[in-house]
Amino acid sequence: MSPTAEPTAGFNISRWALEHPALTRYLMIVLMVLGFAAYFQLGQDEDPPFTFRAMVVQAFWPGASAEQMAEQVTSNIERALQEVPYSDVIRSYTKPGESLTILQVKEVIRGREVSDAWYNARKRVGDIRGTLPAGVIGPVFNDDFGDVFGTIYALSADGFSDEELREFADRVRERLLRVKDVAKVEIFGAQPEKVFVEISHKRLATLGIDLNQVIAQLSAQNAVEGSGQLNAGSENLQVRIGGQFRSIADLEQFPIRGVNANTGQASQLRLRDIGTVTRGVVDPPQVKVRHQGKPVIALGVSMSKGGDIIALGEALRSEAKAIQAILPVGIEMSQVQDQPQAVTRSVGEFVRVLIEAVVVVLAVSFISLGLHTKPFRIDIWPGLVVGITIPLVLAITFVTMFYWGVGLHKISLGSLIIALGLLVDDAIIAVEMMVRKMEEGYDKFRAATFSYELVSMPMLTGTLITAAGFLPIGLAKSVTGEYTFAIFAVTTAALVISWFASVYFVPYLGVRLL
């Protein structure tokens, strides 16, 4: 074939790009700018989002033995959960007064379908609620295992009661919930306050009063019941019964009426005459949190799906300073967990590796593609074409990730590093073919279009074969497949984009620079 041979028939992407240089330049600039913008818009997190396929169902029956709970509560809940679609494993644990059942659905179910399974579980357990014994509290459901508290604060108090510290923790929680990208703020270690009435059995025995009479009178006095309405013509007034307990003193002054079981004589005493009334926290405590050896209340902050953990960390630090400024003296707010800092290190490491890879590829390309032995010299232009192609391919990949909703995390960053060693192959082949044909006497236009005719299909075949190697990850129907799906998505996108760049943008760059 002569150097001035006419191009072969058929559509040629490289020739089309060279015949429309204005559009090619426009696409290069726009895609580069969009990729730069998309990089800063991608959600950043330590791990990719995935769905936990487990739900906990709890029920409480105060006073029941473990055998009663197992036979009358746990077994009924288990039978209802066995009918849930895609149910896989059901484990139950029973102890006196409490039943705990864990439902796991099959891994073949997709993440977006798990919520439907939880709806079915709630509905089926709700249907058998009427068959449970009277006095059973619940069942209650918990399927929020996917919440990751990347930032945790600890509130400690000096000179304040537990209840006062809990009130301040509620105020801090309300402030943190208003921060952008905050999905949930959970409080840990706050002990609910209760009123304890301790009655002396010895004193009751002396007076001949039954304890059940005391309990019944206390319950009746503080009961909340509907008292009806008063029709006052054009208005209806709500009737409320007074006498409810509003303080410890009211409870201590409550009159207890009793009849001596031995003598039959009626008596009336104050509650403080037969017992003591104190205010305190639940004993034993439900959840106890300590930081630096001191009991604290912890606040865990979870990010909304697709958020930027680094931007969230900066916003939380700013809000924490504002909160600390308004807290009273004696209450300190310290940060225990800082996931944004770990993610910042991961992203920074990727950028460093990316810069190192670009430098290495440029150096190797400059030497291998531009080395001439006769006379001995190094031509930098072939390597420069490859060097421009790398950030261009990454920019288009970032745009694709933004469109697919794939954020920056340890899986996608690792995939980009894997793809970085592969995406330069097509560009190097295209540039090397152009250089070779120009040395044979072809003009730049013909050399650029000839590389597409000769090597575009082999390059595409190799690209697709390499992408197919990651296909099992993309098709895996499991939690592991959902967690690692970004390996297939990002690597495949980067490889296909690199092929397109090598047959569309590389010929244009070669004509302009070689």
PDB file of N, CA, C and O in Angstrom, residues 446-489:
ATOM      1  N   ARG A 446      -3.448  10.176   7.315  1.00  0.00           N
ATOM      2  CA  ARG A 446      -3.620   8.768   6.909  1.00  0.00           C
ATOM      3  C   ARG A 446      -3.100   7.828   7.990  1.00  0.00           C
ATOM      4  O   ARG A 446      -3.695   6.773   8.243  1.00  0.00           O
ATOM      5  N   ALA A 447      -1.997   8.194   8.638  1.00  0.00           N
ATOM      6  CA  ALA A 447      -1.459   7.342   9.710  1.00  0.00           C
ATOM      7  C   ALA A 447      -2.438   7.244  10.872  1.00  0.00           C
ATOM      8  O   ALA A 447      -2.610   6.180  11.479  1.00  0.00           O
ATOM      9  N   ALA A 448      -3.119   8.370  11.191  1.00  0.00           N
ATOM     10  CA  ALA A 448      -4.069   8.359  12.301  1.00  0.00           C
ATOM     11  C   ALA A 448      -5.273   7.493  11.986  1.00  0.00           C
ATOM     12  O   ALA A 448      -5.757   6.738  12.842  1.00  0.00           O
ATOM     13  N   THR A 449      -5.778   7.563  10.775  1.00  0.00           N
ATOM     14  CA  THR A 449      -6.952   6.772  10.409  1.00  0.00           C
ATOM     15  C   THR A 449      -6.595   5.305  10.182  1.00  0.00           C
ATOM     16  O   THR A 449      -7.421   4.423  10.389  1.00  0.00           O
ATOM     17  N   PHE A 450      -5.356   5.045   9.764  1.00  0.00           N
ATOM     18  CA  PHE A 450      -4.933   3.666   9.501  1.00  0.00           C
ATOM     19  C   PHE A 450      -4.890   2.858  10.794  1.00  0.00           C
ATOM     20  O   PHE A 450      -5.184   1.658  10.800  1.00  0.00           O
ATOM     21  N   SER A 451      -4.503   3.481  11.913  1.00  0.00           N
ATOM     22  CA  SER A 451      -4.431   2.753  13.182  1.00  0.00           C
ATOM     23  C   SER A 451      -5.808   2.231  13.600  1.00  0.00           C
ATOM     24  O   SER A 451      -5.931   1.143  14.166  1.00  0.00           O
ATOM     25  N   TYR A 452      -6.860   3.002  13.282  1.00  0.00           N
ATOM     26  CA  TYR A 452      -8.208   2.525  13.600  1.00  0.00           C
ATOM     27  C   TYR A 452      -8.555   1.312  12.742  1.00  0.00           C
ATOM     28  O   TYR A 452      -9.120   0.322  13.241  1.00  0.00           O
ATOM     29  N   GLU A 453      -8.227   1.365  11.461  1.00  0.00           N
ATOM     30  CA  GLU A 453      -8.558   0.261  10.567  1.00  0.00           C
ATOM     31  C   GLU A 453      -7.842  -1.016  10.954  1.00  0.00           C
ATOM     32  O   GLU A 453      -8.400  -2.110  10.828  1.00  0.00           O
ATOM     33  N   LEU A 454      -6.626  -0.874  11.487  1.00  0.00           N
ATOM     34  CA  LEU A 454      -5.803  -2.056  11.715  1.00  0.00           C
ATOM     35  C   LEU A 454      -5.956  -2.634  13.121  1.00  0.00           C
ATOM     36  O   LEU A 454      -6.029  -3.854  13.290  1.00  0.00           O
ATOM     37  N   VAL A 455      -6.022  -1.780  14.145  1.00  0.00           N
ATOM     38  CA  VAL A 455      -5.925  -2.291  15.521  1.00  0.00           C
ATOM     39  C   VAL A 455      -7.140  -1.965  16.380  1.00  0.00           C
ATOM     40  O   VAL A 455      -7.165  -2.357  17.556  1.00  0.00           O
ATOM     41  N   SER A 456      -8.148  -1.254  15.866  1.00  0.00           N
ATOM     42  CA  SER A 456      -9.264  -0.876  16.744  1.00  0.00           C
ATOM     43  C   SER A 456     -10.041  -2.096  17.218  1.00  0.00           C
ATOM     44  O   SER A 456     -10.375  -2.204  18.415  1.00  0.00           O
ATOM     45  N   MET A 457     -10.349  -3.030  16.317  1.00  0.00           N
ATOM     46  CA  MET A 457     -11.102  -4.213  16.718  1.00  0.00           C
ATOM     47  C   MET A 457     -10.304  -5.139  17.631  1.00  0.00           C
ATOM     48  O   MET A 457     -10.849  -5.632  18.638  1.00  0.00           O
ATOM     49  N   PRO A 458      -9.025  -5.409  17.346  1.00  0.00           N
ATOM     50  CA  PRO A 458      -8.249  -6.183  18.323  1.00  0.00           C
ATOM     51  C   PRO A 458      -8.168  -5.517  19.686  1.00  0.00           C
ATOM     52  O   PRO A 458      -8.240  -6.196  20.722  1.00  0.00           O
ATOM     53  N   MET A 459      -8.022  -4.173  19.706  1.00  0.00           N
ATOM     54  CA  MET A 459      -7.992  -3.474  20.995  1.00  0.00           C
ATOM     55  C   MET A 459      -9.325  -3.599  21.713  1.00  0.00           C
ATOM     56  O   MET A 459      -9.372  -3.815  22.930  1.00  0.00           O
ATOM     57  N   LEU A 460     -10.427  -3.474  20.981  1.00  0.00           N
ATOM     58  CA  LEU A 460     -11.745  -3.604  21.604  1.00  0.00           C
ATOM     59  C   LEU A 460     -11.958  -5.009  22.139  1.00  0.00           C
ATOM     60  O   LEU A 460     -12.502  -5.195  23.242  1.00  0.00           O
ATOM     61  N   THR A 461     -11.528  -6.007  21.366  1.00  0.00           N
ATOM     62  CA  THR A 461     -11.662  -7.384  21.834  1.00  0.00           C
ATOM     63  C   THR A 461     -10.874  -7.612  23.120  1.00  0.00           C
ATOM     64  O   THR A 461     -11.380  -8.213  24.078  1.00  0.00           O
ATOM     65  N   GLY A 462      -9.631  -7.136  23.149  1.00  0.00           N
ATOM     66  CA  GLY A 462      -8.830  -7.280  24.364  1.00  0.00           C
ATOM     67  C   GLY A 462      -9.437  -6.538  25.547  1.00  0.00           C
ATOM     68  O   GLY A 462      -9.406  -7.024  26.689  1.00  0.00           O
ATOM     69  N   THR A 463     -10.006  -5.346  25.278  1.00  0.00           N
ATOM     70  CA  THR A 463     -10.640  -4.578  26.349  1.00  0.00           C
ATOM     71  C   THR A 463     -11.826  -5.318  26.930  1.00  0.00           C
ATOM     72  O   THR A 463     -11.999  -5.417  28.145  1.00  0.00           O
ATOM     73  N   LEU A 464     -12.670  -5.874  26.049  1.00  0.00           N
ATOM     74  CA  LEU A 464     -13.853  -6.580  26.519  1.00  0.00           C
ATOM     75  C   LEU A 464     -13.485  -7.871  27.246  1.00  0.00           C
ATOM     76  O   LEU A 464     -14.153  -8.261  28.207  1.00  0.00           O
ATOM     77  N   ILE A 465     -12.430  -8.546  26.780  1.00  0.00           N
ATOM     78  CA  ILE A 465     -11.993  -9.769  27.465  1.00  0.00           C
ATOM     79  C   ILE A 465     -11.495  -9.438  28.865  1.00  0.00           C
ATOM     80  O   ILE A 465     -11.787 -10.143  29.841  1.00  0.00           O
ATOM     81  N   THR A 466     -10.730  -8.352  28.977  1.00  0.00           N
ATOM     82  CA  THR A 466     -10.251  -7.938  30.301  1.00  0.00           C
ATOM     83  C   THR A 466     -11.416  -7.569  31.202  1.00  0.00           C
ATOM     84  O   THR A 466     -11.442  -7.935  32.390  1.00  0.00           O
ATOM     85  N   ALA A 467     -12.401  -6.831  30.652  1.00  0.00           N
ATOM     86  CA  ALA A 467     -13.575  -6.465  31.449  1.00  0.00           C
ATOM     87  C   ALA A 467     -14.373  -7.694  31.847  1.00  0.00           C
ATOM     88  O   ALA A 467     -14.950  -7.747  32.946  1.00  0.00           O
ATOM     89  N   ALA A 468     -14.417  -8.703  30.965  1.00  0.00           N
ATOM     90  CA  ALA A 468     -15.159  -9.916  31.281  1.00  0.00           C
ATOM     91  C   ALA A 468     -14.548 -10.661  32.464  1.00  0.00           C
ATOM     92  O   ALA A 468     -15.243 -11.430  33.146  1.00  0.00           O
ATOM     93  N   GLY A 469     -13.255 -10.444  32.709  1.00  0.00           N
ATOM     94  CA  GLY A 469     -12.624 -11.071  33.866  1.00  0.00           C
ATOM     95  C   GLY A 469     -13.226 -10.602  35.178  1.00  0.00           C
ATOM     96  O   GLY A 469     -13.178 -11.327  36.184  1.00  0.00           O
ATOM     97  N   PHE A 470     -13.798  -9.391  35.192  1.00  0.00           N
ATOM     98  CA  PHE A 470     -14.438  -8.872  36.401  1.00  0.00           C
ATOM     99  C   PHE A 470     -15.948  -9.108  36.398  1.00  0.00           C
ATOM    100  O   PHE A 470     -16.627  -8.676  37.331  1.00  0.00           O
ATOM    101  N   LEU A 471     -16.469  -9.772  35.368  1.00  0.00           N
ATOM    102  CA  LEU A 471     -17.909  -9.968  35.249  1.00  0.00           C
ATOM    103  C   LEU A 471     -18.496 -10.793  36.398  1.00  0.00           C
ATOM    104  O   LEU A 471     -19.605 -10.486  36.852  1.00  0.00           O
ATOM    105  N   PRO A 472     -17.832 -11.842  36.886  1.00  0.00           N
ATOM    106  CA  PRO A 472     -18.419 -12.588  38.019  1.00  0.00           C
ATOM    107  C   PRO A 472     -18.702 -11.719  39.234  1.00  0.00           C
ATOM    108  O   PRO A 472     -19.661 -11.979  39.967  1.00  0.00           O
ATOM    109  N   ILE A 473     -17.877 -10.679  39.445  1.00  0.00           N
ATOM    110  CA  ILE A 473     -18.130  -9.775  40.579  1.00  0.00           C
ATOM    111  C   ILE A 473     -19.413  -8.994  40.337  1.00  0.00           C
ATOM    112  O   ILE A 473     -20.226  -8.790  41.243  1.00  0.00           O
ATOM    113  N   GLY A 474     -19.616  -8.551  39.094  1.00  0.00           N
ATOM    114  CA  GLY A 474     -20.810  -7.778  38.792  1.00  0.00           C
ATOM    115  C   GLY A 474     -22.083  -8.594  38.842  1.00  0.00           C
ATOM    116  O   GLY A 474     -23.155  -8.058  39.133  1.00  0.00           O
ATOM    117  N   LEU A 475     -21.996  -9.902  38.563  1.00  0.00           N
ATOM    118  CA  LEU A 475     -23.185 -10.749  38.538  1.00  0.00           C
ATOM    119  C   LEU A 475     -23.429 -11.487  39.844  1.00  0.00           C
ATOM    120  O   LEU A 475     -24.447 -12.168  39.986  1.00  0.00           O
ATOM    121  N   ALA A 476     -22.509 -11.368  40.810  1.00  0.00           N
ATOM    122  CA  ALA A 476     -22.645 -12.110  42.066  1.00  0.00           C
ATOM    123  C   ALA A 476     -23.856 -11.622  42.850  1.00  0.00           C
ATOM    124  O   ALA A 476     -24.002 -10.433  43.112  1.00  0.00           O
ATOM    125  N   LYS A 477     -24.749 -12.537  43.210  1.00  0.00           N
ATOM    126  CA  LYS A 477     -25.933 -12.212  44.000  1.00  0.00           C
ATOM    127  C   LYS A 477     -25.660 -12.567  45.458  1.00  0.00           C
ATOM    128  O   LYS A 477     -26.061 -13.619  45.953  1.00  0.00           O
ATOM    129  N   SER A 478     -24.945 -11.699  46.115  1.00  0.00           N
ATOM    130  CA  SER A 478     -24.587 -11.921  47.513  1.00  0.00           C
ATOM    131  C   SER A 478     -24.195 -10.580  48.123  1.00  0.00           C
ATOM    132  O   SER A 478     -24.069  -9.569  47.431  1.00  0.00           O
ATOM    133  N   VAL A 479     -24.012 -10.602  49.431  1.00  0.00           N
ATOM    134  CA  VAL A 479     -23.561  -9.388  50.117  1.00  0.00           C
ATOM    135  C   VAL A 479     -22.172  -9.003  49.633  1.00  0.00           C
ATOM    136  O   VAL A 479     -21.867  -7.823  49.432  1.00  0.00           O
ATOM    137  N   THR A 480     -21.325 -10.013  49.406  1.00  0.00           N
ATOM    138  CA  THR A 480     -19.977  -9.731  48.900  1.00  0.00           C
ATOM    139  C   THR A 480     -20.040  -9.101  47.515  1.00  0.00           C
ATOM    140  O   THR A 480     -19.301  -8.154  47.223  1.00  0.00           O
ATOM    141  N   GLY A 481     -20.917  -9.621  46.647  1.00  0.00           N
ATOM    142  CA  GLY A 481     -21.064  -9.036  45.322  1.00  0.00           C
ATOM    143  C   GLY A 481     -21.563  -7.605  45.376  1.00  0.00           C
ATOM    144  O   GLY A 481     -21.118  -6.752  44.602  1.00  0.00           O
ATOM    145  N   GLU A 482     -22.505  -7.325  46.284  1.00  0.00           N
ATOM    146  CA  GLU A 482     -23.009  -5.960  46.426  1.00  0.00           C
ATOM    147  C   GLU A 482     -21.928  -5.031  46.944  1.00  0.00           C
ATOM    148  O   GLU A 482     -21.819  -3.879  46.523  1.00  0.00           O
ATOM    149  N   TYR A 483     -21.105  -5.532  47.864  1.00  0.00           N
ATOM    150  CA  TYR A 483     -20.046  -4.713  48.453  1.00  0.00           C
ATOM    151  C   TYR A 483     -18.952  -4.399  47.442  1.00  0.00           C
ATOM    152  O   TYR A 483     -18.405  -3.289  47.416  1.00  0.00           O
ATOM    153  N   THR A 484     -18.618  -5.367  46.587  1.00  0.00           N
ATOM    154  CA  THR A 484     -17.494  -5.211  45.656  1.00  0.00           C
ATOM    155  C   THR A 484     -17.940  -4.909  44.235  1.00  0.00           C
ATOM    156  O   THR A 484     -17.125  -5.004  43.315  1.00  0.00           O
ATOM    157  N   PHE A 485     -19.204  -4.543  44.033  1.00  0.00           N
ATOM    158  CA  PHE A 485     -19.699  -4.302  42.676  1.00  0.00           C
ATOM    159  C   PHE A 485     -18.914  -3.193  41.974  1.00  0.00           C
ATOM    160  O   PHE A 485     -18.769  -3.206  40.746  1.00  0.00           O
ATOM    161  N   ALA A 486     -18.403  -2.239  42.730  1.00  0.00           N
ATOM    162  CA  ALA A 486     -17.683  -1.116  42.116  1.00  0.00           C
ATOM    163  C   ALA A 486     -16.424  -1.584  41.384  1.00  0.00           C
ATOM    164  O   ALA A 486     -15.966  -0.895  40.464  1.00  0.00           O
ATOM    165  N   ILE A 487     -15.848  -2.726  41.763  1.00  0.00           N
ATOM    166  CA  ILE A 487     -14.670  -3.226  41.047  1.00  0.00           C
ATOM    167  C   ILE A 487     -15.026  -3.481  39.587  1.00  0.00           C
ATOM    168  O   ILE A 487     -14.301  -3.077  38.663  1.00  0.00           O
ATOM    169  N   PHE A 488     -16.149  -4.153  39.370  1.00  0.00           N
ATOM    170  CA  PHE A 488     -16.581  -4.435  37.999  1.00  0.00           C
ATOM    171  C   PHE A 488     -17.011  -3.156  37.284  1.00  0.00           C
ATOM    172  O   PHE A 488     -16.608  -2.909  36.137  1.00  0.00           O
ATOM    173  N   ALA A 489     -17.827  -2.341  37.933  1.00  0.00           N
ATOM    174  CA  ALA A 489     -18.389  -1.159  37.274  1.00  0.00           C
ATOM    175  C   ALA A 489     -17.302  -0.160  36.893  1.00  0.00           C
ATOM    176  O   ALA A 489     -17.236   0.302  35.739  1.00  0.00           O
TER     177      ALA A 489
END
